[in-house]
Every structure is written in C-alpha cells, then in structure tokens.
Short mmCIF file of C-alpha atoms in Angstrom, two decimals:
data_model
loop_
_atom_site.label_atom_id
_atom_site.label_comp_id
_atom_site.label_asym_id
_atom_site.label_seq_id
_atom_site.Cartn_x
_atom_site.Cartn_y
_atom_site.Cartn_z
CA MET A 1 65.70 130.04 77.12
CA ASP A 2 68.11 129.78 80.06
CA THR A 3 71.59 128.91 78.76
CA THR A 4 73.32 128.90 82.13
CA ASP A 5 75.61 125.89 82.63
CA THR A 6 73.62 123.40 84.66
CA SER A 7 76.82 122.16 86.31
CA THR A 8 76.97 125.38 88.30
CA ARG A 9 73.51 124.70 89.67
CA SER A 10 74.15 121.07 90.46
CA PRO A 11 74.44 120.24 94.15
CA LEU A 12 77.35 118.00 93.16
CA TYR A 13 79.45 120.92 91.86
CA PRO A 14 80.86 121.99 95.28
CA HIS A 15 81.72 118.35 95.94
CA LYS A 16 83.57 118.10 92.63
CA ARG A 17 85.44 121.31 93.37
CA LEU A 18 86.42 119.98 96.80
CA MET A 19 87.68 116.74 95.24
CA HIS A 20 89.69 118.77 92.73
CA GLN A 21 91.25 120.84 95.52
CA GLN A 22 92.10 117.72 97.49
CA GLY A 23 93.68 116.18 94.40
CA GLN A 24 95.81 119.28 93.90
CA ARG A 25 96.95 119.16 97.52
CA HIS A 26 97.88 115.48 97.17
CA LYS A 27 99.88 116.24 94.01
CA SER A 28 101.67 119.09 95.77
CA GLN A 29 102.45 116.84 98.74
CA ARG A 30 103.81 114.14 96.43
CA ARG A 31 106.05 116.67 94.68
CA GLN A 32 107.37 117.84 98.07
CA ASP A 33 107.99 114.24 99.13
CA GLN A 34 109.82 113.55 95.87
CA ARG A 35 112.04 116.61 96.32
CA ARG A 36 112.77 115.59 99.91
CA HIS A 37 113.61 112.02 98.88
CA LYS A 38 115.82 113.28 96.05
CA ALA A 39 117.67 115.62 98.40
CA ALA A 40 118.42 112.74 100.79
CA GLY A 41 119.83 110.56 98.00
CA PRO A 42 123.41 111.96 97.91
CA PHE A 43 123.68 111.75 101.71
CA LEU A 44 122.55 108.11 101.70
CA ASP A 45 125.03 107.27 98.93
CA LEU A 46 127.90 108.91 100.80
CA ALA A 47 126.89 107.13 103.99
CA ALA A 48 126.61 103.69 102.37
CA TYR A 49 129.69 103.83 100.15
CA LEU A 50 132.07 106.10 102.05
CA PHE A 51 131.22 107.17 105.61
CA LEU A 52 130.13 103.84 107.08
CA PRO A 53 133.02 101.78 105.63
CA GLY A 54 135.55 104.50 106.41
CA MET A 55 134.43 105.07 110.00
CA SER A 56 134.20 101.34 110.66
CA LEU A 57 137.74 100.69 109.45
CA LEU A 58 139.10 103.62 111.43
CA PHE A 59 137.33 102.52 114.58
CA VAL A 60 138.70 98.96 114.59
CA ARG A 61 142.21 99.82 113.36
CA GLY A 62 144.95 98.13 115.35
CA SER A 63 142.65 95.43 116.76
CA ASN A 64 142.04 91.79 115.92
CA TRP A 65 138.69 91.61 114.16
CA LEU A 66 138.00 88.03 115.25
CA THR A 67 139.01 88.16 118.92
CA THR A 68 137.35 91.38 120.00
CA ASN A 69 134.16 93.29 119.24
CA LEU A 70 132.90 96.84 118.98
CA SER A 71 131.54 96.88 122.54
CA VAL A 72 134.95 96.07 124.00
CA LEU A 73 136.65 98.63 121.78
CA GLY A 74 133.97 101.20 122.48
CA ASN A 75 134.54 101.13 126.22
CA ASP A 76 138.24 101.82 125.80
CA SER A 77 139.02 105.22 127.28
CA GLY A 78 140.22 106.60 123.97
CA ARG A 79 137.34 105.34 121.80
CA GLN A 80 134.17 105.96 123.79
CA ASN A 81 133.11 109.07 121.90
CA ALA A 82 133.97 107.48 118.56
CA PHE A 83 131.88 104.42 119.46
CA VAL A 84 128.83 106.51 120.37
CA PHE A 85 129.18 108.62 117.22
CA TRP A 86 129.55 105.54 115.01
CA GLY A 87 126.56 103.85 116.62
CA LEU A 88 124.30 106.89 116.33
CA PHE A 89 125.36 107.43 112.73
CA VAL A 90 124.49 103.81 111.89
CA GLY A 91 121.13 104.01 113.69
CA ILE A 92 120.08 107.31 112.12
CA TYR A 93 121.21 106.16 108.67
CA PHE A 94 119.09 103.02 108.79
CA PHE A 95 116.15 104.94 110.27
CA ILE A 96 116.17 107.48 107.43
CA LEU A 97 116.77 104.87 104.74
CA LEU A 98 114.07 102.46 105.90
CA GLU A 99 111.53 105.25 106.36
CA LYS A 100 112.38 106.34 102.84
CA ILE A 101 111.81 102.81 101.55
CA ALA A 102 108.47 102.62 103.34
CA GLY A 103 107.48 105.92 101.76
CA HIS A 104 107.92 104.47 98.27
CA LEU A 105 105.35 101.75 98.89
CA PRO A 106 101.62 102.22 98.19
CA ALA A 107 100.73 100.96 101.67
CA PRO A 108 102.78 100.83 104.89
CA PRO A 109 104.77 97.57 105.02
CA ARG A 110 104.38 95.10 107.84
CA GLY A 111 106.55 95.57 110.89
CA THR A 112 107.27 99.29 110.56
CA VAL A 113 107.31 99.44 114.36
CA PHE A 114 110.66 97.64 114.22
CA ILE A 115 112.32 100.70 112.62
CA PRO A 116 112.06 103.10 115.60
CA LEU A 117 112.34 100.18 118.03
CA SER A 118 115.70 99.21 116.55
CA LEU A 119 116.98 102.78 116.89
CA LEU A 120 115.70 103.00 120.48
CA LEU A 121 117.39 99.74 121.46
CA LEU A 122 120.63 100.84 119.81
CA THR A 123 120.54 104.10 121.75
CA CYS A 124 120.03 102.13 124.97
CA ALA A 125 123.02 99.95 124.09
CA LEU A 126 125.22 102.98 123.40
CA THR A 127 124.32 104.59 126.71
CA THR A 128 124.78 101.40 128.75
CA PRO A 129 128.43 100.64 129.58
CA TYR A 130 130.01 97.33 128.69
CA LEU A 131 132.33 96.64 131.62
CA PRO A 132 131.68 93.01 132.63
CA LYS A 133 134.01 92.99 135.62
CA GLN A 134 132.74 96.23 137.14
CA PHE A 135 129.09 96.22 136.03
CA PRO A 136 128.06 92.68 135.03
CA PHE A 137 124.31 93.38 134.92
CA ARG A 138 124.70 96.59 132.92
CA SER A 139 127.03 94.78 130.57
CA PHE A 140 124.41 92.07 130.09
CA LEU A 141 121.83 94.75 129.28
CA HIS A 142 124.24 96.34 126.80
CA VAL A 143 124.62 93.04 124.95
CA LEU A 144 120.87 92.39 125.07
CA PHE A 145 120.00 95.86 123.73
CA ALA A 146 122.55 95.63 120.91
CA PHE A 147 121.46 92.13 119.92
CA LEU A 148 117.74 92.98 119.93
CA SER A 149 118.42 96.13 117.92
CA ALA A 150 120.07 94.06 115.19
CA VAL A 151 117.25 91.49 115.33
CA CYS A 152 114.60 94.20 114.87
CA LEU A 153 116.50 95.63 111.94
CA ALA A 154 116.98 92.27 110.24
CA LEU A 155 113.37 91.26 110.93
CA PHE A 156 111.93 94.36 109.30
CA VAL A 157 114.17 93.99 106.25
CA ALA A 158 113.21 90.31 105.98
CA LEU A 159 109.48 91.12 106.13
CA LEU A 160 110.00 93.82 103.53
CA VAL A 161 112.04 91.92 100.95
CA PHE A 162 110.00 88.73 101.13
CA SER A 163 106.78 90.75 100.80
CA LEU A 164 108.15 92.49 97.70
CA TYR A 165 109.33 89.16 96.32
CA ARG A 166 105.88 87.62 96.70
CA ARG A 167 104.32 90.55 94.84
CA GLN A 168 106.87 90.79 92.02
CA PRO A 169 109.26 87.82 92.10
CA ASP A 170 110.86 88.72 88.76
CA ARG A 171 111.87 92.20 89.99
CA PHE A 172 112.89 91.45 93.58
CA PHE A 173 114.18 87.86 93.58
CA LEU A 174 117.76 88.97 94.30
CA TYR A 175 116.91 90.65 97.60
CA PRO A 176 115.82 87.57 99.57
CA VAL A 177 118.92 85.85 98.18
CA GLY A 178 121.07 88.77 99.28
CA LEU A 179 119.58 88.88 102.76
CA SER A 180 119.95 85.12 103.17
CA SER A 181 123.60 85.43 102.12
CA ILE A 182 124.18 88.18 104.67
CA LEU A 183 122.68 86.14 107.50
CA SER A 184 124.64 83.06 106.39
CA GLY A 185 127.84 85.11 106.39
CA CYS A 186 127.08 86.28 109.93
CA ILE A 187 126.62 82.68 111.06
CA LEU A 188 129.92 81.65 109.47
CA LEU A 189 131.77 84.54 111.12
CA PHE A 190 130.24 83.63 114.48
CA LEU A 191 131.35 80.01 114.08
CA ALA A 192 134.83 81.09 112.99
CA ALA A 193 135.40 83.37 116.00
CA GLY A 194 133.14 81.79 118.61
CA ILE A 195 131.92 85.26 119.60
CA ILE A 196 130.04 88.18 118.10
CA SER A 197 133.22 89.73 116.76
CA SER A 198 134.06 93.05 115.16
CA ALA A 199 134.22 91.27 111.82
CA LEU A 200 130.66 89.98 112.22
CA GLU A 201 129.28 93.33 113.37
CA ILE A 202 130.92 95.33 110.60
CA PHE A 203 129.98 92.77 107.95
CA PHE A 204 126.35 92.88 109.08
CA VAL A 205 126.13 96.67 109.12
CA LEU A 206 127.92 97.32 105.82
CA SER A 207 126.32 94.54 103.79
CA LEU A 208 122.81 95.31 105.05
CA SER A 209 123.28 99.02 104.38
CA LEU A 210 124.26 98.28 100.77
CA LEU A 211 121.31 95.92 100.29
CA CYS A 212 118.84 98.46 101.65
CA ARG A 213 120.36 101.29 99.61
CA THR A 214 120.08 99.36 96.35
CA LEU A 215 116.51 98.37 97.26
CA GLU A 216 115.55 102.00 97.88
CA LYS A 217 116.96 103.02 94.50
CA LYS A 218 115.03 100.26 92.76
CA LEU A 219 111.78 101.27 94.44
CA ALA A 220 112.40 104.92 93.55
CA GLN A 221 112.87 103.98 89.90
CA THR A 222 109.55 102.13 89.79
CA LYS A 223 107.76 105.31 90.87
CA ARG A 224 109.17 107.44 88.06
CA PRO A 225 106.93 108.11 85.09
CA GLY A 226 107.52 105.85 82.14
CA ARG A 227 109.07 103.08 84.24
#
C-alpha cells in the first residue's frame, strides 16, 4: 500500500507553497515598514515639539506678528536662507508625516495626491521672490503658490480626519473638532490683522503639525497587537 503523502502529489501543492512564500514576504515587508516607521518617530517628535516651534520663533524675532508675514521677512537680505530652510523643513516634515499616516491605513486615503502637490507648491513659493514693487507678477505667484500649498495640506487632512471619524466616531471624534478649531483660529487671526500675518501662518503650521502627529501616534497604536 502506498503511504506517500497525497498532498505532495496534489497539483494544488505548488500553489499552496507559493502562497506561503508570498505570505512570508508580506510579513517581512510589514516588519521592515514597522522598523522604518519606528525609526522616524523620534525625528517627528523633535520636529513637532522642538524644531518647528523653535525655528519659527527665531525667524520672526524682532518683528510684529500681526503687521507683517513670513514672505516679507523671508525676502529681507539677512533672512532669505533662513526662510528657505524653514519652508523646506516644514514641507518635508508634513510630507513624511502624512505619508506615514497613509501607511497605517488598510487602504490609501482619498486625496493622497494633495500631499506631494502641497510640497511642490511650497517649493515653488520658496523659489519665487516676494518683492511687490520690483516684481509684482512674481510676487503674486509667490502668494498664490503659498496659499494653494496650505489649502492642499488642509484639504487632505480634512478628508482624512472626517473619513476616520465616519468609520470610528468614538475613537476619532476629537480630530474633526481640532481641525475645525484650527481653521476657526486662522479666520480670527486674519480678521484681527486684516492680512495673512506671521501669527496666522505660524499658528496654522504648529497647530496642524501637532494634530497630525497625535493622529499618527493613535493610528500606530491601533496597529499594535493586543490593541
């Protein structure tokens, strides 16, 4: 009597082995992604809680927060390099953080195109001078690029937090409230100054960075075993 395991003869056996190998590769990829996300955590914390607030305060020191803005300060002869560095740091920080948030989700969220688009528009704004008297059209483009960059950023975050809220309102109800508070604060600061002031720009960047950082941590916790 032939006692050979029939599973080795089955035409399905190679298929099962292939599925097993694919599963092992997926597990290995997930472990690599988890290590990469964990390694980025300290940098994102330092950026949100130390670097961004510190650089912002240093950049606007000695100026009136309500009567000027970062574009005016950034085109000062002594602050041009600092303005470009601050802007690129902000753009790269949000790009990394939002891509990290998207990576925690089971399916790509809506509007992911706004993440690189926001960074691209910010880069265009940083490389376009804001000198209204000398270059009025370029200055208009600078303002347009900077404004659209912020709109793309806020739009993606809004799509994200309201989508999460609809799925799990008990876990994510604070995030739409937080985002609405941030946007309301921006409106109040605009009405108080009559312009897009340094106070408005810094408030928007810092508050949104903190909201997104806390959201990323919450999503990371939900992926851990036993949570």
